[in-house]
CSV table of C-alpha atoms and ligand atoms in Angstrom, one decimal:
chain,number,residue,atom,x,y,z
A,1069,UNK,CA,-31.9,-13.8,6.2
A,1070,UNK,CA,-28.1,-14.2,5.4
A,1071,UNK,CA,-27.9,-16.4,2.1
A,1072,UNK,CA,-24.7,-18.6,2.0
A,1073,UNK,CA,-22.8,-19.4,-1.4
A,1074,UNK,CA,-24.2,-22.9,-0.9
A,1075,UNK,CA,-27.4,-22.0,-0.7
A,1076,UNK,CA,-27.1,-19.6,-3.7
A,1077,UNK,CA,-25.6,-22.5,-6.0
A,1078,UNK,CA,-28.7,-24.6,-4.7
A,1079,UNK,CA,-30.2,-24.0,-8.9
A,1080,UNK,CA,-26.9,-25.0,-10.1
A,1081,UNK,CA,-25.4,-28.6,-11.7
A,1082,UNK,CA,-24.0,-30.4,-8.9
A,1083,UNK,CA,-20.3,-30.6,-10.2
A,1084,UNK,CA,-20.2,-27.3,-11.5
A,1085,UNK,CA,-21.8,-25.9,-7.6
A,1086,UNK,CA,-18.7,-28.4,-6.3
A,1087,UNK,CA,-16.4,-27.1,-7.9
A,1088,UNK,CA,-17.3,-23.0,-7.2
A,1089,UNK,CA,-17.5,-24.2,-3.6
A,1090,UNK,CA,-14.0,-25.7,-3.8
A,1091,UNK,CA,-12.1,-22.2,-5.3
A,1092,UNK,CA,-13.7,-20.1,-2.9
A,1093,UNK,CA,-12.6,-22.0,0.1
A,1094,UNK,CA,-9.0,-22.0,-1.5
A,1095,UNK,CA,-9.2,-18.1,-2.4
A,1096,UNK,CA,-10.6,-17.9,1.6
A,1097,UNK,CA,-6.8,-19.2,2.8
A,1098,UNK,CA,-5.0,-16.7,-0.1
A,1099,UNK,CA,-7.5,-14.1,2.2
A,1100,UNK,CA,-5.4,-15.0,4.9
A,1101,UNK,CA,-2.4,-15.5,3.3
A,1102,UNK,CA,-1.3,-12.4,1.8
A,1103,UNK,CA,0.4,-10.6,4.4
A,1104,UNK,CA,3.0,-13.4,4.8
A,1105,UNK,CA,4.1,-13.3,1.3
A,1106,UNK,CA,4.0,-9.9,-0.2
A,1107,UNK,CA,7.7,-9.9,-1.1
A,1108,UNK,CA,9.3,-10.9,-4.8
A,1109,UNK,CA,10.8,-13.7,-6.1
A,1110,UNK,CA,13.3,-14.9,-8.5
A,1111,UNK,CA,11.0,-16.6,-10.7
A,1112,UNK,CA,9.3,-15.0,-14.3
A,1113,UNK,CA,6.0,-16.3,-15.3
A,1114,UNK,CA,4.9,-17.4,-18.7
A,1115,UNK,CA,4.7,-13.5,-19.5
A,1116,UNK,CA,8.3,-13.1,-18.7
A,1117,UNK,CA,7.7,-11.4,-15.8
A,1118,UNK,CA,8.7,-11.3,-12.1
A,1119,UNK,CA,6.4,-13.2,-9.5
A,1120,UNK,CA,5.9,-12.4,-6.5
A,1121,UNK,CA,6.3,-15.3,-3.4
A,1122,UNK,CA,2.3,-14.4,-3.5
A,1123,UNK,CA,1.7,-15.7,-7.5
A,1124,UNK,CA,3.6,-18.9,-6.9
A,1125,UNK,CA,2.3,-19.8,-3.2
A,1126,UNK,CA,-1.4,-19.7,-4.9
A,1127,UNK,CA,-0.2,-21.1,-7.9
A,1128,UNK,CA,0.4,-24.1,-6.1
A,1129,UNK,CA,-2.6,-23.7,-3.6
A,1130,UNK,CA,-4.7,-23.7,-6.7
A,1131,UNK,CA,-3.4,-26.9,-8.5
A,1132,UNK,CA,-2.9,-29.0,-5.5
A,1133,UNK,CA,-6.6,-28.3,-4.3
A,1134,UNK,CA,-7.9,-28.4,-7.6
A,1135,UNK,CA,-6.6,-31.7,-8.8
A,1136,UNK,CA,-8.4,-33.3,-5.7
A,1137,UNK,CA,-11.3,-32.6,-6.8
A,1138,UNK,CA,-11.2,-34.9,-9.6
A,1139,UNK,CA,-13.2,-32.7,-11.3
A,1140,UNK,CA,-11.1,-30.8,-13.4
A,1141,UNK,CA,-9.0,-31.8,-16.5
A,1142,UNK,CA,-6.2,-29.2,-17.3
A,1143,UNK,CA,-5.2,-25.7,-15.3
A,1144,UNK,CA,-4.3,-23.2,-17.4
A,1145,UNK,CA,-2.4,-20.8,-15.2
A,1146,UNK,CA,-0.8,-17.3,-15.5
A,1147,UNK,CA,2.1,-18.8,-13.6
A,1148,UNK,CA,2.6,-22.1,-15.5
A,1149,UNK,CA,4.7,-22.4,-19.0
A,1150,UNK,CA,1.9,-25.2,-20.1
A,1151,UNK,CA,-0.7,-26.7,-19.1
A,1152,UNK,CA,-0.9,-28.6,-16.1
A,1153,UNK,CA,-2.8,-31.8,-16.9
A,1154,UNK,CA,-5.0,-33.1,-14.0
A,1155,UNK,CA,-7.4,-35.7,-15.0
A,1156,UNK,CA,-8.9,-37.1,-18.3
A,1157,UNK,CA,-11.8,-38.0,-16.1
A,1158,UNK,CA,-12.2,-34.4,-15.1
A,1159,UNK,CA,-15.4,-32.6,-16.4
A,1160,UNK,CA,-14.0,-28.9,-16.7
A,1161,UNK,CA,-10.8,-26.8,-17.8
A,1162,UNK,CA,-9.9,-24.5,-16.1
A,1163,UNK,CA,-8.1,-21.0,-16.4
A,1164,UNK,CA,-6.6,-19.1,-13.3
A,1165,UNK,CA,-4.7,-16.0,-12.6
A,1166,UNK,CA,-4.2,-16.6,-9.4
A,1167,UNK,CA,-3.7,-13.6,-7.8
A,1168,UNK,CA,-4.0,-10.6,-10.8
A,1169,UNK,CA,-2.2,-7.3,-10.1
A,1170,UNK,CA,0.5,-8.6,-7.9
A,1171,UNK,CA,2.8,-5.8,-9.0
A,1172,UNK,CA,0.3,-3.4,-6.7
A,1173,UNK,CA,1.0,-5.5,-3.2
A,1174,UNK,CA,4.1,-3.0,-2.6
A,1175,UNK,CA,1.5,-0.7,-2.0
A,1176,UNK,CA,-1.0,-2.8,-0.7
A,1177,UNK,CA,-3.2,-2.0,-3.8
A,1178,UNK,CA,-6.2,-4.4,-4.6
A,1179,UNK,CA,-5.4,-7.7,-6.1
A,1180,UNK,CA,-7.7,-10.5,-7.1
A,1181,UNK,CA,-8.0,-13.9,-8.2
A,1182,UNK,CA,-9.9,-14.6,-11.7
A,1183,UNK,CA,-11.0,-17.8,-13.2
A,1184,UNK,CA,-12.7,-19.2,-15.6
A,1185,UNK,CA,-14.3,-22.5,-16.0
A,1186,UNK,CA,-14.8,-24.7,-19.6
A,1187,UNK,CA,-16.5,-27.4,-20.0
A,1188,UNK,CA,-15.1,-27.3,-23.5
A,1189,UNK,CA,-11.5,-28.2,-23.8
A,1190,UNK,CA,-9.4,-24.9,-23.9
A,1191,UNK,CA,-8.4,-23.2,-25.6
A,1192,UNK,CA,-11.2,-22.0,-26.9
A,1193,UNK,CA,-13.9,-19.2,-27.6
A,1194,UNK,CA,-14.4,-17.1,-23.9
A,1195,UNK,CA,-18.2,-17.6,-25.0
A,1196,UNK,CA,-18.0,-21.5,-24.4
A,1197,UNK,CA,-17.5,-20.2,-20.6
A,1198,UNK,CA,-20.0,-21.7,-18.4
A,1199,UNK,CA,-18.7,-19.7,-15.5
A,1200,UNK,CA,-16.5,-17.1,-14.5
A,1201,UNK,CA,-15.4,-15.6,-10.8
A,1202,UNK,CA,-13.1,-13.2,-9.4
A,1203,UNK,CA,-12.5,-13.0,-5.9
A,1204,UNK,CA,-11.5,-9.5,-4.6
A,1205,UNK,CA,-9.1,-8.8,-2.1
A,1206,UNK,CA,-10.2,-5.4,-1.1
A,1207,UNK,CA,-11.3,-4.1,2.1
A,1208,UNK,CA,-13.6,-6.7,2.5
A,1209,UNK,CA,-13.1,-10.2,0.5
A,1210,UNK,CA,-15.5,-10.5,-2.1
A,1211,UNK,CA,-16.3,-12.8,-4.5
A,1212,UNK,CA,-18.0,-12.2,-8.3
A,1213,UNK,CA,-19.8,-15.0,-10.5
A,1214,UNK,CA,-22.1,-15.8,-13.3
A,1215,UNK,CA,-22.9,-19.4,-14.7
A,1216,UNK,CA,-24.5,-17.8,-17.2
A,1217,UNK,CA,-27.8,-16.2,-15.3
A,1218,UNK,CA,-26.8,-12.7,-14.3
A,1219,UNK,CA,-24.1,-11.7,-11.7
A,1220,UNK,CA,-24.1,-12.2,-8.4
A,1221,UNK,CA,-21.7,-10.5,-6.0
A,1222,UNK,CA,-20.8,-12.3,-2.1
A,1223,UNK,CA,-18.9,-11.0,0.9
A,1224,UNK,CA,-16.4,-13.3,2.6
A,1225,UNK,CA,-17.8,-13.2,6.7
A,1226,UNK,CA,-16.2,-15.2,9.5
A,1227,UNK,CA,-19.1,-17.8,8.5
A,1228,UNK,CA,-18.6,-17.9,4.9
A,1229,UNK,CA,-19.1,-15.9,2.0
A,1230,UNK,CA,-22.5,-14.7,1.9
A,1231,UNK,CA,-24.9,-13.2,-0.3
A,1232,UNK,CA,-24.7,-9.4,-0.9
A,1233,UNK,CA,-26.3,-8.7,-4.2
A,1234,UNK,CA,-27.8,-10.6,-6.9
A,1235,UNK,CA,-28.8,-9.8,-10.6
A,1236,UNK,CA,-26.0,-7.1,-10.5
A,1237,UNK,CA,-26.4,-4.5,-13.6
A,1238,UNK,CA,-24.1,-2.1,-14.6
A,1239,UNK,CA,-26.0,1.7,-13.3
A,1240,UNK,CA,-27.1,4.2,-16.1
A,1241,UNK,CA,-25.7,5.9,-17.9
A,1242,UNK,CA,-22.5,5.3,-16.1
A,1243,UNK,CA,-19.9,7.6,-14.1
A,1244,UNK,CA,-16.8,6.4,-14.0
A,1245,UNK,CA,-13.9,5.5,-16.9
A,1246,UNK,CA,-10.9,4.2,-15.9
A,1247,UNK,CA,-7.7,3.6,-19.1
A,1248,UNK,CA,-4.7,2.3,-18.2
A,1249,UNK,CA,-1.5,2.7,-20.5
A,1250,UNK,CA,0.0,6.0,-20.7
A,1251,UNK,CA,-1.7,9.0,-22.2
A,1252,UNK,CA,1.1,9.5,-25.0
A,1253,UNK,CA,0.7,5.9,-26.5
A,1254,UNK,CA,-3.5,6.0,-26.8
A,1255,UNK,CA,-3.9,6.0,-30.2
A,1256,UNK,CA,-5.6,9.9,-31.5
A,1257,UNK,CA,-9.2,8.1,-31.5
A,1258,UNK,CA,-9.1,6.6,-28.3
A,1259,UNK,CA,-7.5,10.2,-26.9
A,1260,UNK,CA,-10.1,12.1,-28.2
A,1261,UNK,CA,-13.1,9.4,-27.1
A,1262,UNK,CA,-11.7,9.8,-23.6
A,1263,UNK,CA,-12.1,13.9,-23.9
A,1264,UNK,CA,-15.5,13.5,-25.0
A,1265,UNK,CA,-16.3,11.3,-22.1
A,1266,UNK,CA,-14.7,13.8,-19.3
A,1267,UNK,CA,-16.5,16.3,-21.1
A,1268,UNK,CA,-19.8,14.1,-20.1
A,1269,UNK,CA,-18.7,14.1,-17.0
A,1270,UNK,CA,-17.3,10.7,-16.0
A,1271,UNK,CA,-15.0,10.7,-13.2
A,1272,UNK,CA,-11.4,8.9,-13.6
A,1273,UNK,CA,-10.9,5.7,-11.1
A,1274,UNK,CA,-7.7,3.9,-12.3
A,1275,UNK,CA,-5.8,2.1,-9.8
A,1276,UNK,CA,-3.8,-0.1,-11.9
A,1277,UNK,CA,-5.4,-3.6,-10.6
A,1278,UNK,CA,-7.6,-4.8,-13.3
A,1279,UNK,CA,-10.7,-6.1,-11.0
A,1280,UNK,CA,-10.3,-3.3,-8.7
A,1281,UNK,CA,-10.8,-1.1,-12.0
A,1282,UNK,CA,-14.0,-3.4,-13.6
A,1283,UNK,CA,-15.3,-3.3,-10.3
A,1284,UNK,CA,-16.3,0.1,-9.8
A,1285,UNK,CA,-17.8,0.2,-13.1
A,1286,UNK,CA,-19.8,-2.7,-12.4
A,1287,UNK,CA,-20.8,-0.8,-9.3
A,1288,UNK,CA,-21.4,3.2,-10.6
A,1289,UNK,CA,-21.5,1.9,-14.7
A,1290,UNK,CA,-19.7,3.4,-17.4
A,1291,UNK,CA,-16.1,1.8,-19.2
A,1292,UNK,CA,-13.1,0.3,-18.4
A,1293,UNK,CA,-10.4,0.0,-21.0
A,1294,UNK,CA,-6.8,-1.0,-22.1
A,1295,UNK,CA,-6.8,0.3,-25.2
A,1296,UNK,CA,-4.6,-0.8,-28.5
A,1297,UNK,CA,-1.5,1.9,-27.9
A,1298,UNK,CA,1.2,2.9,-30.4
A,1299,UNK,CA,3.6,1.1,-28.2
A,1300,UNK,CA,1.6,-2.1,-28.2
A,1301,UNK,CA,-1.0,-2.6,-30.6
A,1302,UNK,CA,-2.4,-5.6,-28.7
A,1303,UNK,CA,-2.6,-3.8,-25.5
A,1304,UNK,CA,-1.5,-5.1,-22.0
A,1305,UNK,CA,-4.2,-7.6,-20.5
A,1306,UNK,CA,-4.4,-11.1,-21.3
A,1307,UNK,CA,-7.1,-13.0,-23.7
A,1308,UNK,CA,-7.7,-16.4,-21.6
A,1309,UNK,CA,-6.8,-15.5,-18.2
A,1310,UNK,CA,-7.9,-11.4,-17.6
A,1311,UNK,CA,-10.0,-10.2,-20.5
A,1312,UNK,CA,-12.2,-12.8,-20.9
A,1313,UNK,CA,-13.4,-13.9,-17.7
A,1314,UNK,CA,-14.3,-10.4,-16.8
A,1315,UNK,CA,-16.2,-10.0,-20.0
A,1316,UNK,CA,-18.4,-12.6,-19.6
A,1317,UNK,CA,-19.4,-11.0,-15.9
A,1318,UNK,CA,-19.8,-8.1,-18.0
A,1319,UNK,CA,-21.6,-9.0,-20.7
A,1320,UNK,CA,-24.0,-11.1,-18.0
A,1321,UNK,CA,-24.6,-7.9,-16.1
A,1322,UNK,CA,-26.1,-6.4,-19.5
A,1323,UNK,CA,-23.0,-4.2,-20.1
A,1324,UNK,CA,-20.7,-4.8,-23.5
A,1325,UNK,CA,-17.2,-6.0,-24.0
A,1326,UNK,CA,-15.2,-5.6,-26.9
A,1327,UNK,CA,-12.2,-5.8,-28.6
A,1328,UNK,CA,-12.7,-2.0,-30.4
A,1329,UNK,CA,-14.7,-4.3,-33.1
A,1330,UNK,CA,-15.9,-6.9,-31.9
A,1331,UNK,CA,-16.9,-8.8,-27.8
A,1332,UNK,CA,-13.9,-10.2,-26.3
A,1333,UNK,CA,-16.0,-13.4,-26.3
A,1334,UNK,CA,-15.5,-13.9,-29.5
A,1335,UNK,CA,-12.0,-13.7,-30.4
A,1336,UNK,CA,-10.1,-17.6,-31.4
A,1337,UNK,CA,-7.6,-17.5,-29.1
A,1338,UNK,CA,-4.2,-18.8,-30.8
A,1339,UNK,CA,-2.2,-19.0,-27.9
A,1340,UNK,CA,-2.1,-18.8,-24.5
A,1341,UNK,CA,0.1,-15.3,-24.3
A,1342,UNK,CA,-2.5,-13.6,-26.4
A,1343,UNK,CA,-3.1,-10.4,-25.7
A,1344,UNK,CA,-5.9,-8.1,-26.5
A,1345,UNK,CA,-7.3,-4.3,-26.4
A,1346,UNK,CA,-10.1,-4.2,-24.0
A,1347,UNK,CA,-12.9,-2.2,-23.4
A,1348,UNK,CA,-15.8,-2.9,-21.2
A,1349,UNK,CA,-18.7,-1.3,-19.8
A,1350,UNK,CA,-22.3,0.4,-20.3
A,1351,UNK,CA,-23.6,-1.1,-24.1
A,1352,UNK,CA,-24.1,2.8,-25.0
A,1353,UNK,CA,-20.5,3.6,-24.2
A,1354,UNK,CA,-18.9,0.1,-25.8
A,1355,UNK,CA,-20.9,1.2,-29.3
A,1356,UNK,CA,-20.0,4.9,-28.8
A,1357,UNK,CA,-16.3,3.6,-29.0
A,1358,UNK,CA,-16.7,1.3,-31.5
A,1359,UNK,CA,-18.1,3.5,-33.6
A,1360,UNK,CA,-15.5,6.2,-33.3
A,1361,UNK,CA,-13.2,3.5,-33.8
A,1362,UNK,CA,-14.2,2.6,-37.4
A,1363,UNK,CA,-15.1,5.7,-38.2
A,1364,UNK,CA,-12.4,7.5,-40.8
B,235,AFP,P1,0.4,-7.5,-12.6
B,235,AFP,O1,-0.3,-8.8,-12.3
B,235,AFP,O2,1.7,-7.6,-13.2
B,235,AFP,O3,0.3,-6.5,-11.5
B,235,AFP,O4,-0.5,-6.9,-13.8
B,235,AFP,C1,-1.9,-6.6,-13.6
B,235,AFP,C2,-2.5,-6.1,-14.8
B,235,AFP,O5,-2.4,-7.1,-15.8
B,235,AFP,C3,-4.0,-5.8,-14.6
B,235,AFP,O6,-4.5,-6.3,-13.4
B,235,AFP,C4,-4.1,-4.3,-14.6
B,235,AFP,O7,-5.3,-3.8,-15.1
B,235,AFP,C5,-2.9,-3.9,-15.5
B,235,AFP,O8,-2.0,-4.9,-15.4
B,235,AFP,C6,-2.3,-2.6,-15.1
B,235,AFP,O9,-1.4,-2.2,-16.0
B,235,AFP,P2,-0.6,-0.8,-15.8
B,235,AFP,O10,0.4,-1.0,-14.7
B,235,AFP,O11,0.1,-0.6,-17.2
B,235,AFP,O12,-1.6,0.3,-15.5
């Protein structure tokens, strides 16, 4: 029996199920809309960097939609130089990258949207999440979630996104690692943590699109990472809207996340540009690294 998202939120607080309900039906018309809007614009986001005719279209999908729900206090968007304040009223904050990996549509590479939902005013600890979602576009449009009871993974059909696994776990021991940053900026431990891994046997997946990436190894187990490099101690990916959202699927699918010391989830954000070195995957893994790290 097909199992819609409805249904699935049926054990879920009512505003919290509403409010799931409401992003996926936005990230249904991004589904639709990408083909129309694949080309770049003029416009830098908050990062300083170019957005796409894509990142500002769903930019504005998102808030518009959002703010009717009267559910939500304050977006916190990749795209947006503050906050964008909704409603005192609301019950949640909210942060969105609306459509991560943008810089991969030339080549029609995967791109996603990731959010994350606070009922706690942000910014704040990604461990006072009480849910987190990305929604794939891949082959098939899929969606991600936890509110904090395992992971649960949907497919987008013409009559809705439906159930296609629940209680996902990351596989044992794990076959895939996928790095991003160049080989000549990983720092000597994380160079030589990677050689013992291929040396295991781990395949290399890396196609530059950071859900695409943590997918797979949500799917075949083993680590995802974008380490500290020479060049950038703080790495590439983003505390509030990348990093932690997909650590708290992680974590909920009984893999790790971690900064090279420490989960992601438990980093005080002080601002919202923060950056951070990320690495997430199979717990073994996560402690294999952290130990190598600290290690003299
Ligand atoms: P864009 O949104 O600018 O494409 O960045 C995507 C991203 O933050 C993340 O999705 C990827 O994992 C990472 O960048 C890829 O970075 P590299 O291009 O350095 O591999």
């Amino acid at each position: 029996m097909m199992v819609t998202l409805r249904d699935h939120l049926g054990g879920v607080r009512a505003d919290l199920a509403s409010l799931i309900l409401k992003i996926c039906e936005i990230c249904d018309i991004i589904s639709d809309g990408i083909a129309y809007r694949m080309g770049r614009a003029e416009t830098r986001n908050i990062f300083e960097e170019f957005q796409t005719t894509l990142d500002i279209w769903a930019d504005n999908l998102f808030i518009e939609e959002l703010a009717r729900t009267g559910l939500v206090r304050t977006i916190f968007s990749e795209e947006q130089h503050k906050p964008v304040r909704i409603d005192d009223y609301g019950v949640f904050d909210v942060a969105i990258d609306p459509v991560d990996g943008s810089s991969n549509l030339r080549s029609n590479n995967l791109v996603a949207s990731i959010i994350s939902i606070y009922e706690k005013r942000m910014p704040t600890k990604g461990r006072d999440q009480i849910a987190s979602m990305y929604i794939l576009y891949g082959p098939v449009t899929s969606m991600v979630y936890t509110v904090g009871e395992g992971v649960h993974e949907l497919l987008r059909t013409k009559e809705g996104f439906m159930l296609s696994r629940e209680n996902l776990e990351l596989p044992e021991p794990g076959e895939l690692y996928s790095v991003g940053g160049l080989r000549k900026d990983w720092p000597t431990k994380i160079k030589a943590y990677i050689e013992k891994l291929e040396g295991e046997g781990l395949k290399l997946r890396y196609g530059g699109s950071l859900v695409g990436d943590l997918n797979q190894i949500l799917h075949y187990g083993g680590i995802y990472a974008y380490p500290t490099l020479t060049s950038s101690p703080e790495g590439k990916l983003r505390l509030i809207f990348e990093s932690n959202p997909v650590a708290y699927i992680v974590e909920q699918a009984g893999g790790s996340s971690s900064d090279g010391e420490k989960s992601i989830l438990d980093i005080e954000p002080e601002g919202l540009t923060q950056r951070t070195p990320t690495y997430l995957g199979n717990k073994r893994l996560i402690r294999k690294l952290e130990k190598d790290l600290k290690d003299p």
